[in-house]
Amino acid sequence: MDNIFKLWFALLTIIRVSESTSILSIPLYHRAIVKRETVMEHDEPNAEATTNIFPADDVYAMFLGVGTPVQIVFLMIDIGSPITWFQCGPCTHCYPMRRPLFNSPASTSFRQLGCYDDTCLIPMMRGIFGNCKGWNCRYNVEYDMKSQSRSFGVMVIDTLNFEHSNVEVNDFVMGCGNSYESPFKTQFSGVLGLERGPLSIQNQLHSKAFSFCIVSLGSEKPSSLVFYETLPK
């Protein structure tokens, strides 16, 4: 995973993005930032937590507003994940988290997808959805071949809101996790999927390209993830 991230980062840094129109720019948080009690105990990060961000390894994350009314989740960014998912309550077998579970019954815009929804019938997603049986469209995603970490759950749609932006996305397709195998990091609610595919966040934003701006070690400036509506020239 580390090598894949470094390769993608190297390719992305070659792209000239100054002439392209951006849809959205999202501040990124290094994994160490979530150890701050101010971040973990409040629904939104405070000014200090937002500005004092620095890279020390390859794990970055972002805050995302989900549902109506908005609930905050904290997602690890993964360019190898085909979907975005986070743990939802009620949950049968969730891994321990420092943040509250997303309360799906409290969101008026939340809806589960069935086996015959168009999303569940996408041919290239059969490896994730399998042979759908019953009412719910279920997913099964494996992340680490060594530890065999897996997330299981149902596919849903809900509204997304992005931090420091007025961008709102209705009917965003994502996974509502309710079971897992092997460990996941307790500070994260789930995973933001950036793999190329129909259900990646960039595809659902109708973005033609995205880039990371990762600051150097020791910098107090925030890193960012930017989505573009046109291809960079």
Coordinates of N, CA and C in Angstrom, one line a residue:
M1 N 0.8 -1.2 0.0 CA 0.0 0.0 0.0 C 0.9 1.3 0.0
D2 N 2.0 1.2 0.8 CA 2.9 2.4 0.9 C 3.5 2.7 -0.5
N3 N 3.9 1.6 -1.2 CA 4.5 1.8 -2.5 C 3.5 2.3 -3.5
I4 N 2.3 1.9 -3.5 CA 1.2 2.4 -4.4 C 1.0 3.8 -4.1
F5 N 0.9 4.2 -2.8 CA 0.6 5.6 -2.5 C 1.8 6.5 -3.1
K6 N 3.0 6.1 -2.9 CA 4.2 6.9 -3.3 C 4.2 7.0 -4.8
L7 N 3.8 5.9 -5.5 CA 3.8 5.9 -7.0 C 2.7 6.9 -7.5
W8 N 1.5 6.8 -6.9 CA 0.5 7.8 -7.3 C 0.9 9.2 -7.0
F9 N 1.5 9.4 -5.8 CA 1.9 10.7 -5.4 C 2.9 11.3 -6.4
A10 N 3.8 10.5 -6.8 CA 4.8 10.9 -7.8 C 4.2 11.3 -9.1
L11 N 3.2 10.5 -9.6 CA 2.5 10.8 -10.8 C 1.7 12.1 -10.7
L12 N 1.0 12.3 -9.5 CA 0.2 13.4 -9.3 C 1.0 14.7 -9.3
T13 N 2.2 14.7 -8.7 CA 3.0 15.9 -8.6 C 3.5 16.4 -10.0
I14 N 3.5 15.5 -11.0 CA 3.9 15.9 -12.3 C 2.8 16.7 -13.0
I15 N 1.5 16.5 -12.6 CA 0.4 17.2 -13.2 C 0.5 18.7 -12.9
R16 N 0.3 19.5 -14.0 CA 0.1 20.9 -13.7 C -1.3 21.2 -13.5
V17 N -1.6 21.7 -12.3 CA -3.0 22.0 -11.9 C -3.4 23.4 -11.9
S18 N -2.5 24.3 -12.1 CA -2.7 25.7 -11.9 C -3.8 26.3 -12.9
E19 N -3.8 25.6 -14.1 CA -4.7 26.1 -15.2 C -6.1 25.4 -15.2
S20 N -6.3 24.5 -14.2 CA -7.5 23.7 -14.2 C -8.5 24.3 -13.2
T21 N -9.8 24.2 -13.4 CA -10.8 24.7 -12.5 C -11.1 23.6 -11.4
S22 N -11.0 24.0 -10.2 CA -11.2 23.0 -9.1 C -12.7 23.1 -8.7
I23 N -13.2 21.9 -8.4 CA -14.5 21.7 -7.8 C -14.5 21.9 -6.3
L24 N -13.5 21.4 -5.7 CA -13.4 21.2 -4.3 C -12.0 21.1 -3.8
S25 N -11.7 21.8 -2.7 CA -10.4 21.6 -2.0 C -10.6 21.2 -0.6
I26 N -10.0 20.1 -0.1 CA -10.3 19.5 1.2 C -9.0 19.5 2.0
P27 N -9.0 20.1 3.2 CA -7.9 19.9 4.1 C -7.7 18.5 4.6
L28 N -6.4 18.1 4.6 CA -6.1 16.7 5.0 C -5.4 16.7 6.4
Y29 N -5.7 15.7 7.1 CA -5.2 15.6 8.5 C -4.3 14.4 8.6
H30 N -3.1 14.6 9.1 CA -2.2 13.5 9.4 C -2.7 12.7 10.5
R31 N -2.4 11.4 10.5 CA -3.0 10.5 11.5 C -2.7 10.9 12.9
A32 N -1.5 11.5 13.2 CA -1.2 12.0 14.6 C -2.2 13.0 15.1
I33 N -2.8 13.8 14.2 CA -3.7 14.9 14.6 C -4.9 14.4 15.4
V34 N -5.3 13.2 15.1 CA -6.5 12.7 15.8 C -6.3 12.3 17.2
K35 N -5.0 12.3 17.7 CA -4.7 12.1 19.1 C -5.1 13.2 20.0
R36 N -5.3 14.4 19.3 CA -5.7 15.6 20.1 C -7.1 15.4 20.6
E37 N -7.3 15.6 21.9 CA -8.6 15.5 22.5 C -9.6 16.5 21.9
T38 N -9.1 17.6 21.5 CA -10.0 18.7 21.0 C -10.7 18.2 19.7
V39 N -9.9 17.4 18.9 CA -10.5 16.9 17.7 C -11.5 15.7 17.9
M40 N -11.1 14.8 18.8 CA -11.9 13.7 19.0 C -13.2 13.9 19.8
E41 N -13.2 15.0 20.6 CA -14.4 15.2 21.5 C -15.4 16.2 20.9
H42 N -15.1 16.8 19.8 CA -16.0 17.8 19.2 C -16.4 17.3 17.8
D43 N -17.5 17.8 17.3 CA -18.0 17.4 16.0 C -17.1 18.0 14.9
E44 N -16.5 19.1 15.1 CA -15.6 19.7 14.1 C -14.3 20.1 14.7
P45 N -13.2 20.0 13.9 CA -11.9 20.4 14.4 C -11.8 21.9 14.7
N46 N -11.0 22.2 15.7 CA -10.8 23.6 16.1 C -9.7 24.2 15.2
A47 N -9.5 25.5 15.3 CA -8.5 26.2 14.5 C -7.1 25.6 14.7
E48 N -6.7 25.3 15.9 CA -5.4 24.8 16.1 C -5.2 23.4 15.4
A49 N -6.1 22.6 15.6 CA -6.0 21.2 15.0 C -6.0 21.3 13.4
T50 N -6.6 22.3 12.9 CA -6.7 22.5 11.4 C -5.3 23.0 10.9
T51 N -4.7 23.9 11.6 CA -3.5 24.5 11.1 C -2.2 23.7 11.4
N52 N -2.1 23.0 12.5 CA -0.9 22.3 12.9 C -1.0 20.9 12.3
I53 N -0.8 20.8 11.0 CA -0.8 19.5 10.4 C 0.5 19.2 9.7
F54 N 1.1 18.0 9.9 CA 2.4 17.8 9.3 C 2.5 16.3 8.9
P55 N 3.1 15.9 7.8 CA 3.2 14.5 7.4 C 4.4 13.8 8.1
A56 N 4.1 12.6 8.6 CA 5.2 11.8 9.2 C 5.1 10.4 8.6
D57 N 4.0 10.0 8.0 CA 3.9 8.7 7.3 C 2.9 8.9 6.2
D58 N 2.4 7.8 5.6 CA 1.6 7.8 4.4 C 0.1 7.9 4.7
V59 N -0.3 8.1 6.0 CA -1.7 8.0 6.3 C -2.3 9.4 6.5
Y60 N -3.2 9.8 5.7 CA -3.9 11.1 5.8 C -5.4 10.8 5.9
A61 N -6.1 11.8 6.5 CA -7.6 11.6 6.7 C -8.3 12.9 6.5
M62 N -9.6 12.9 6.5 CA -10.4 14.1 6.3 C -11.7 13.9 7.0
F63 N -12.3 15.1 7.5 CA -13.6 15.1 8.1 C -14.6 15.2 7.0
L64 N -15.7 14.6 7.1 CA -16.8 14.6 6.2 C -18.1 14.7 6.9
G65 N -19.0 15.6 6.4 CA -20.3 15.7 7.0 C -21.3 14.8 6.2
V66 N -22.0 14.0 6.9 CA -23.0 13.0 6.3 C -24.3 13.1 6.9
G67 N -25.4 13.0 6.1 CA -26.7 12.9 6.5 C -27.4 14.2 6.8
T68 N -28.7 14.1 7.2 CA -29.6 15.3 7.5 C -30.3 15.0 8.8
P69 N -30.0 15.7 9.9 CA -28.9 16.7 10.0 C -27.5 16.1 9.9
V70 N -26.5 17.0 9.7 CA -25.2 16.5 9.5 C -24.6 15.8 10.7
Q71 N -23.9 14.7 10.5 CA -23.1 14.0 11.4 C -21.7 14.0 10.9
I72 N -20.7 14.1 11.7 CA -19.3 14.1 11.3 C -18.6 12.8 11.4
V73 N -18.0 12.3 10.3 CA -17.2 11.1 10.3 C -15.8 11.5 9.9
F74 N -14.8 10.7 10.3 CA -13.4 11.0 10.1 C -12.8 9.8 9.3
L75 N -12.5 10.0 8.0 CA -12.2 8.9 7.1 C -10.7 8.9 6.7
M76 N -10.1 7.7 6.7 CA -8.8 7.6 6.2 C -8.8 7.5 4.6
I77 N -7.9 8.2 4.0 CA -7.9 8.3 2.5 C -7.2 7.0 2.0
D78 N -7.8 6.4 1.0 CA -7.2 5.2 0.4 C -7.4 5.2 -1.1
I79 N -6.3 5.3 -1.8 CA -6.4 5.3 -3.3 C -6.7 3.9 -3.9
G80 N -6.7 2.9 -3.0 CA -6.9 1.5 -3.5 C -8.3 1.0 -3.1
S81 N -9.2 1.9 -2.5 CA -10.5 1.5 -2.1 C -11.5 1.8 -3.2
P82 N -12.3 0.9 -3.6 CA -13.3 1.1 -4.7 C -14.6 1.9 -4.2
I83 N -14.8 1.9 -2.9 CA -16.0 2.6 -2.3 C -15.5 3.4 -1.1
T84 N -16.4 4.4 -0.7 CA -16.3 5.0 0.6 C -17.2 4.4 1.5
W85 N -16.7 4.1 2.7 CA -17.6 3.4 3.7 C -17.2 3.9 5.1
F86 N -18.1 3.8 6.0 CA -17.8 4.1 7.4 C -18.8 3.3 8.3
Q87 N -18.4 3.1 9.5 CA -19.3 2.3 10.4 C -20.5 3.0 10.8
C88 N -21.6 2.3 10.8 CA -22.9 2.8 11.1 C -23.6 2.1 12.2
G89 N -24.4 2.8 13.0 CA -25.2 2.1 14.0 C -26.7 2.0 13.5
P90 N -27.4 1.0 13.9 CA -27.0 -0.1 14.8 C -26.0 -1.0 14.1
C91 N -25.1 -1.5 14.9 CA -24.0 -2.3 14.4 C -23.9 -3.7 15.1
T92 N -23.7 -4.8 14.3 CA -23.7 -6.1 14.9 C -22.3 -6.5 15.4
H93 N -21.3 -6.0 14.7 CA -19.9 -6.4 15.0 C -18.9 -5.3 14.5
C94 N -19.0 -4.1 15.1 CA -18.1 -3.0 14.7 C -16.8 -3.0 15.5
Y95 N -15.7 -2.5 14.9 CA -14.5 -2.4 15.6 C -14.6 -1.2 16.5
P96 N -13.9 -1.2 17.7 CA -13.9 -0.1 18.6 C -13.5 1.2 17.9
M97 N -14.2 2.3 18.2 CA -13.8 3.6 17.7 C -13.8 4.7 18.7
R98 N -13.0 5.7 18.5 CA -12.9 6.9 19.5 C -14.0 7.9 19.2
R99 N -14.5 7.8 18.0 CA -15.6 8.7 17.6 C -17.0 8.0 17.6
P100 N -18.1 8.7 17.8 CA -19.4 8.0 17.8 C -19.7 7.3 16.4
L101 N -20.4 6.3 16.4 CA -20.9 5.7 15.2 C -21.9 6.6 14.5
F102 N -21.9 6.6 13.2 CA -22.9 7.3 12.4 C -24.3 6.7 12.7
N103 N -25.2 7.6 13.2 CA -26.5 7.1 13.6 C -27.4 7.2 12.4
S104 N -27.5 6.1 11.6 CA -28.3 6.1 10.4 C -29.8 6.4 10.5
P105 N -30.4 5.9 11.6 CA -31.9 6.2 11.7 C -32.2 7.6 12.0
A106 N -31.1 8.4 12.4 CA -31.3 9.8 12.7 C -31.3 10.7 11.4
S107 N -30.8 10.1 10.3 CA -30.7 10.9 9.1 C -31.9 10.7 8.2
T108 N -32.6 11.8 7.9 CA -33.8 11.8 7.1 C -33.5 11.5 5.6
S109 N -32.2 11.7 5.2 CA -31.9 11.5 3.8 C -31.2 10.2 3.5
F110 N -31.1 9.4 4.6 CA -30.5 8.0 4.5 C -31.4 7.0 3.9
R111 N -30.9 6.2 2.9 CA -31.7 5.1 2.3 C -30.8 4.0 2.0
Q112 N -31.2 2.8 2.3 CA -30.5 1.6 2.0 C -30.8 1.2 0.5
L113 N -29.8 0.6 -0.2 CA -30.0 0.1 -1.6 C -30.4 -1.3 -1.6
G114 N -31.3 -1.7 -2.5 CA -31.7 -3.1 -2.6 C -30.9 -3.8 -3.7
C115 N -31.1 -5.1 -3.8 CA -30.4 -6.0 -4.7 C -30.6 -5.5 -6.2
Y116 N -31.8 -5.0 -6.4 CA -32.2 -4.6 -7.8 C -32.0 -3.1 -8.1
D117 N -31.4 -2.4 -7.2 CA -31.0 -1.0 -7.5 C -29.9 -1.1 -8.6
D118 N -29.9 -0.1 -9.5 CA -28.9 0.0 -10.5 C -27.5 -0.1 -10.0
T119 N -27.2 0.5 -8.9 CA -25.9 0.5 -8.3 C -25.4 -0.9 -8.0
C120 N -26.3 -1.7 -7.5 CA -25.9 -3.1 -7.1 C -25.7 -4.0 -8.3
L121 N -26.2 -3.6 -9.5 CA -26.1 -4.4 -10.7 C -24.9 -3.9 -11.6
I122 N -24.1 -3.0 -11.1 CA -22.9 -2.6 -11.9 C -22.0 -3.8 -12.1
P123 N -21.7 -4.2 -13.4 CA -20.9 -5.4 -13.6 C -19.5 -5.4 -13.0
M124 N -18.8 -4.3 -13.1 CA -17.5 -4.2 -12.6 C -17.4 -4.2 -11.0
M125 N -18.5 -4.1 -10.4 CA -18.6 -4.1 -8.9 C -19.0 -5.4 -8.3
R126 N -19.1 -6.5 -9.2 CA -19.5 -7.8 -8.7 C -18.6 -8.4 -7.7
G127 N -17.3 -8.1 -7.8 CA -16.4 -8.6 -6.8 C -16.6 -8.0 -5.4
I128 N -17.2 -6.8 -5.4 CA -17.5 -6.2 -4.1 C -18.9 -6.6 -3.6
F129 N -19.9 -6.6 -4.4 CA -21.2 -6.9 -4.0 C -21.6 -8.4 -4.0
G130 N -20.9 -9.2 -4.8 CA -21.1 -10.6 -4.9 C -22.5 -10.9 -5.5
N131 N -23.0 -12.1 -5.2 CA -24.4 -12.4 -5.6 C -25.4 -11.9 -4.6
C132 N -26.1 -10.8 -4.9 CA -27.0 -10.2 -4.0 C -28.2 -11.1 -3.7
K133 N -28.5 -11.3 -2.5 CA -29.7 -12.1 -2.1 C -30.4 -11.3 -1.0
G134 N -31.8 -11.5 -1.1 CA -32.6 -10.8 -0.1 C -32.8 -9.4 -0.5
W135 N -33.1 -8.5 0.5 CA -33.4 -7.1 0.2 C -32.2 -6.2 0.0
N136 N -31.2 -6.3 0.9 CA -30.1 -5.4 1.0 C -29.0 -5.7 0.0
C137 N -28.5 -4.6 -0.6 CA -27.3 -4.7 -1.4 C -26.1 -4.7 -0.5
R138 N -25.4 -5.8 -0.3 CA -24.3 -5.8 0.7 C -22.9 -5.7 0.0
Y139 N -21.9 -5.2 0.7 CA -20.5 -5.1 0.2 C -19.6 -5.9 1.1
N140 N -18.4 -6.3 0.5 CA -17.4 -7.0 1.2 C -16.1 -6.5 0.6
V141 N -15.3 -5.7 1.3 CA -14.1 -5.1 0.8 C -12.9 -5.6 1.7
E142 N -11.8 -6.1 1.0 CA -10.6 -6.5 1.6 C -9.5 -5.5 1.4
Y143 N -8.8 -5.1 2.4 CA -7.8 -4.0 2.3 C -6.3 -4.5 2.4
D144 N -6.0 -5.5 3.2 CA -4.6 -5.8 3.4 C -4.5 -7.3 3.3
M145 N -3.7 -7.8 2.2 CA -3.6 -9.2 2.0 C -2.9 -9.9 3.1
K146 N -2.0 -9.2 3.9 CA -1.3 -9.8 4.9 C -2.2 -10.0 6.2
S147 N -2.8 -8.9 6.6 CA -3.7 -9.0 7.8 C -5.1 -9.4 7.5
Q148 N -5.4 -9.4 6.2 CA -6.8 -9.7 5.7 C -7.9 -8.9 6.4
S149 N -7.6 -7.6 6.5 CA -8.6 -6.7 7.1 C -9.8 -6.6 6.1
R150 N -11.0 -6.7 6.6 CA -12.2 -6.7 5.7 C -13.3 -5.8 6.4
S151 N -14.0 -5.1 5.5 CA -15.2 -4.4 6.0 C -16.4 -5.0 5.3
F152 N -17.5 -5.2 6.1 CA -18.7 -5.8 5.6 C -19.9 -4.8 5.9
G153 N -20.8 -4.7 5.0 CA -22.0 -3.8 5.3 C -23.0 -3.7 4.2
V154 N -23.8 -2.7 4.2 CA -24.8 -2.5 3.2 C -24.5 -1.2 2.4
M155 N -24.9 -1.2 1.2 CA -24.8 0.0 0.4 C -25.9 0.9 0.6
V156 N -25.6 2.2 0.7 CA -26.7 3.2 1.1 C -26.4 4.4 0.2
I157 N -27.4 5.3 0.3 CA -27.2 6.7 -0.2 C -27.6 7.7 0.9
D158 N -26.8 8.8 0.9 CA -27.1 9.9 1.8 C -26.5 11.1 1.3
T159 N -26.7 12.2 2.0 CA -26.1 13.5 1.6 C -24.7 13.7 2.2
L160 N -23.8 14.3 1.4 CA -22.5 14.6 1.9 C -22.3 16.1 2.0
N161 N -21.6 16.6 3.0 CA -21.1 18.0 3.1 C -19.6 18.0 3.4
F162 N -18.9 18.9 2.8 CA -17.5 18.9 2.9 C -17.0 20.1 3.8
E163 N -16.0 19.8 4.6 CA -15.5 20.8 5.5 C -14.9 22.0 4.7
H164 N -15.1 23.2 5.3 CA -14.6 24.4 4.7 C -15.1 24.6 3.2
S165 N -16.3 24.2 2.9 CA -16.8 24.3 1.6 C -18.4 24.3 1.6
N166 N -19.0 24.9 0.6 CA -20.4 24.9 0.5 C -20.9 23.8 -0.4
V167 N -20.0 22.9 -0.8 CA -20.4 21.8 -1.7 C -21.2 20.8 -1.0
E168 N -22.4 20.4 -1.5 CA -23.2 19.4 -1.0 C -23.6 18.4 -2.1
V169 N -23.5 17.1 -1.8 CA -23.7 16.1 -2.7 C -24.9 15.3 -2.3
N170 N -26.0 15.3 -3.0 CA -27.2 14.5 -2.7 C -27.0 13.1 -3.3
D171 N -27.6 12.1 -2.6 CA -27.7 10.7 -3.1 C -26.3 10.1 -3.4
F172 N -25.3 10.4 -2.5 CA -24.0 9.8 -2.6 C -24.1 8.4 -2.2
V173 N -23.5 7.5 -3.1 CA -23.5 6.1 -2.8 C -22.3 5.7 -2.0
M174 N -22.5 5.0 -0.9 CA -21.4 4.6 0.0 C -21.8 3.4 0.8
G175 N -20.8 2.9 1.6 CA -21.1 1.7 2.4 C -21.3 2.0 3.8
C176 N -22.3 1.3 4.4 CA -22.6 1.5 5.8 C -22.1 0.2 6.5
G177 N -20.9 0.3 7.1 CA -20.3 -0.8 7.7 C -20.9 -1.3 9.0
N178 N -21.2 -2.6 9.1 CA -21.7 -3.2 10.4 C -21.0 -4.4 10.8
S179 N -19.9 -4.8 10.2 CA -19.1 -5.9 10.6 C -17.7 -5.8 10.0
Y180 N -16.7 -6.5 10.6 CA -15.4 -6.4 10.1 C -14.6 -7.7 10.5
E181 N -13.4 -7.9 9.9 CA -12.5 -8.9 10.2 C -11.1 -8.3 10.3
S182 N -10.3 -8.6 11.3 CA -9.0 -8.1 11.5 C -9.0 -6.6 11.9
P183 N -8.0 -6.1 12.4 CA -8.0 -4.7 13.0 C -8.1 -3.6 12.0
F184 N -8.8 -2.6 12.3 CA -8.8 -1.3 11.7 C -8.3 -0.2 12.7
K185 N -7.8 0.9 12.3 CA -7.4 1.9 13.2 C -8.6 2.5 13.9
T186 N -8.5 2.6 15.3 CA -9.7 3.0 16.1 C -10.0 4.5 15.9
Q187 N -9.0 5.3 15.4 CA -9.3 6.7 15.3 C -10.1 7.1 14.1
F188 N -10.3 6.1 13.1 CA -11.0 6.4 11.9 C -12.4 5.8 11.9
S189 N -13.4 6.5 11.3 CA -14.7 6.0 11.2 C -14.8 5.1 10.0
G190 N -13.9 5.2 9.1 CA -14.0 4.3 7.9 C -12.9 4.8 6.9
V191 N -13.3 4.6 5.6 CA -12.3 4.8 4.5 C -12.9 5.7 3.4
L192 N -12.2 6.6 2.9 CA -12.6 7.4 1.7 C -12.0 6.8 0.5
G193 N -12.8 6.2 -0.4 CA -12.3 5.5 -1.6 C -12.0 6.3 -2.8
L194 N -10.7 6.3 -3.2 CA -10.2 7.0 -4.3 C -9.7 6.2 -5.5
E195 N -10.1 4.9 -5.4 CA -9.7 4.0 -6.6 C -10.5 4.4 -7.8
R196 N -10.0 4.2 -9.0 CA -10.7 4.5 -10.2 C -11.9 3.5 -10.3
G197 N -13.1 4.0 -10.5 CA -14.2 3.2 -10.6 C -15.5 4.0 -10.5
P198 N -16.6 3.4 -10.7 CA -17.9 4.1 -10.8 C -18.4 4.7 -9.5
L199 N -17.9 4.1 -8.4 CA -18.4 4.5 -7.1 C -17.3 5.3 -6.3
S200 N -16.2 5.6 -6.9 CA -15.2 6.4 -6.2 C -15.8 7.8 -6.0
I201 N -15.2 8.5 -5.0 CA -15.7 9.8 -4.7 C -15.5 10.8 -5.8
Q202 N -14.4 10.7 -6.5 CA -14.1 11.6 -7.7 C -15.1 11.3 -8.8
N203 N -15.5 10.1 -9.0 CA -16.5 9.8 -10.1 C -17.9 10.4 -9.7
Q204 N -18.2 10.2 -8.5 CA -19.5 10.7 -8.0 C -19.6 12.2 -8.0
L205 N -18.4 12.9 -7.9 CA -18.3 14.3 -7.9 C -18.2 14.8 -9.3
H206 N -18.2 13.9 -10.3 CA -18.0 14.2 -11.7 C -16.7 15.0 -11.9
S207 N -15.7 14.5 -11.2 CA -14.4 15.2 -11.3 C -13.5 14.4 -12.3
K208 N -12.8 15.2 -13.2 CA -11.9 14.7 -14.2 C -10.5 14.3 -13.7
A209 N -10.2 14.9 -12.5 CA -8.8 14.7 -12.0 C -8.8 15.1 -10.5
F210 N -7.8 14.6 -9.8 CA -7.6 15.1 -8.4 C -6.2 15.1 -8.1
S211 N -5.8 15.9 -7.1 CA -4.4 16.0 -6.8 C -4.2 16.1 -5.2
F212 N -3.1 15.6 -4.7 CA -2.7 15.8 -3.4 C -1.7 17.0 -3.3
C213 N -1.9 17.8 -2.3 CA -0.8 18.8 -2.0 C -0.3 18.5 -0.6
I214 N 0.8 17.7 -0.5 CA 1.3 17.2 0.8 C 2.4 18.1 1.2
V215 N 2.3 18.8 2.4 CA 3.3 19.7 2.8 C 4.5 18.9 3.4
S216 N 5.6 19.6 3.5 CA 6.9 19.0 4.0 C 6.8 18.7 5.5
L217 N 7.7 17.9 5.9 CA 7.8 17.5 7.3 C 8.1 18.8 8.1
G218 N 7.4 19.0 9.2 CA 7.6 20.2 10.1 C 6.8 21.4 9.6
S219 N 6.2 21.4 8.5 CA 5.4 22.5 8.0 C 4.1 22.7 8.9
E220 N 3.7 23.9 9.1 CA 2.5 24.2 9.8 C 1.3 24.4 8.9
K221 N 1.6 24.4 7.6 CA 0.5 24.6 6.6 C -0.3 23.3 6.4
P222 N -1.6 23.4 6.1 CA -2.3 22.2 5.9 C -2.1 21.5 4.6
S223 N -2.2 20.2 4.6 CA -2.2 19.5 3.3 C -3.6 19.6 2.7
S224 N -3.7 19.2 1.4 CA -5.1 19.3 0.8 C -5.3 18.3 -0.2
L225 N -6.5 17.9 -0.5 CA -6.9 17.1 -1.6 C -7.9 17.9 -2.4
V226 N -7.5 18.0 -3.7 CA -8.3 18.9 -4.6 C -8.9 18.1 -5.8
F227 N -10.2 18.4 -6.1 CA -10.8 17.7 -7.2 C -11.0 18.8 -8.3
Y228 N -10.9 18.4 -9.6 CA -11.0 19.3 -10.7 C -12.1 18.9 -11.6
E229 N -12.8 19.9 -12.2 CA -13.9 19.6 -13.1 C -13.4 19.5 -14.5
T230 N -12.2 19.9 -14.8 CA -11.6 19.7 -16.1 C -10.2 19.1 -15.9
L231 N -9.7 18.5 -17.0 CA -8.4 17.9 -16.9 C -7.3 19.0 -16.9
P232 N -6.3 18.9 -16.0 CA -5.2 19.8 -16.0 C -4.5 19.9 -17.3
K233 N -4.0 21.1 -17.7 CA -3.3 21.2 -19.0 C -1.8 21.3 -18.7

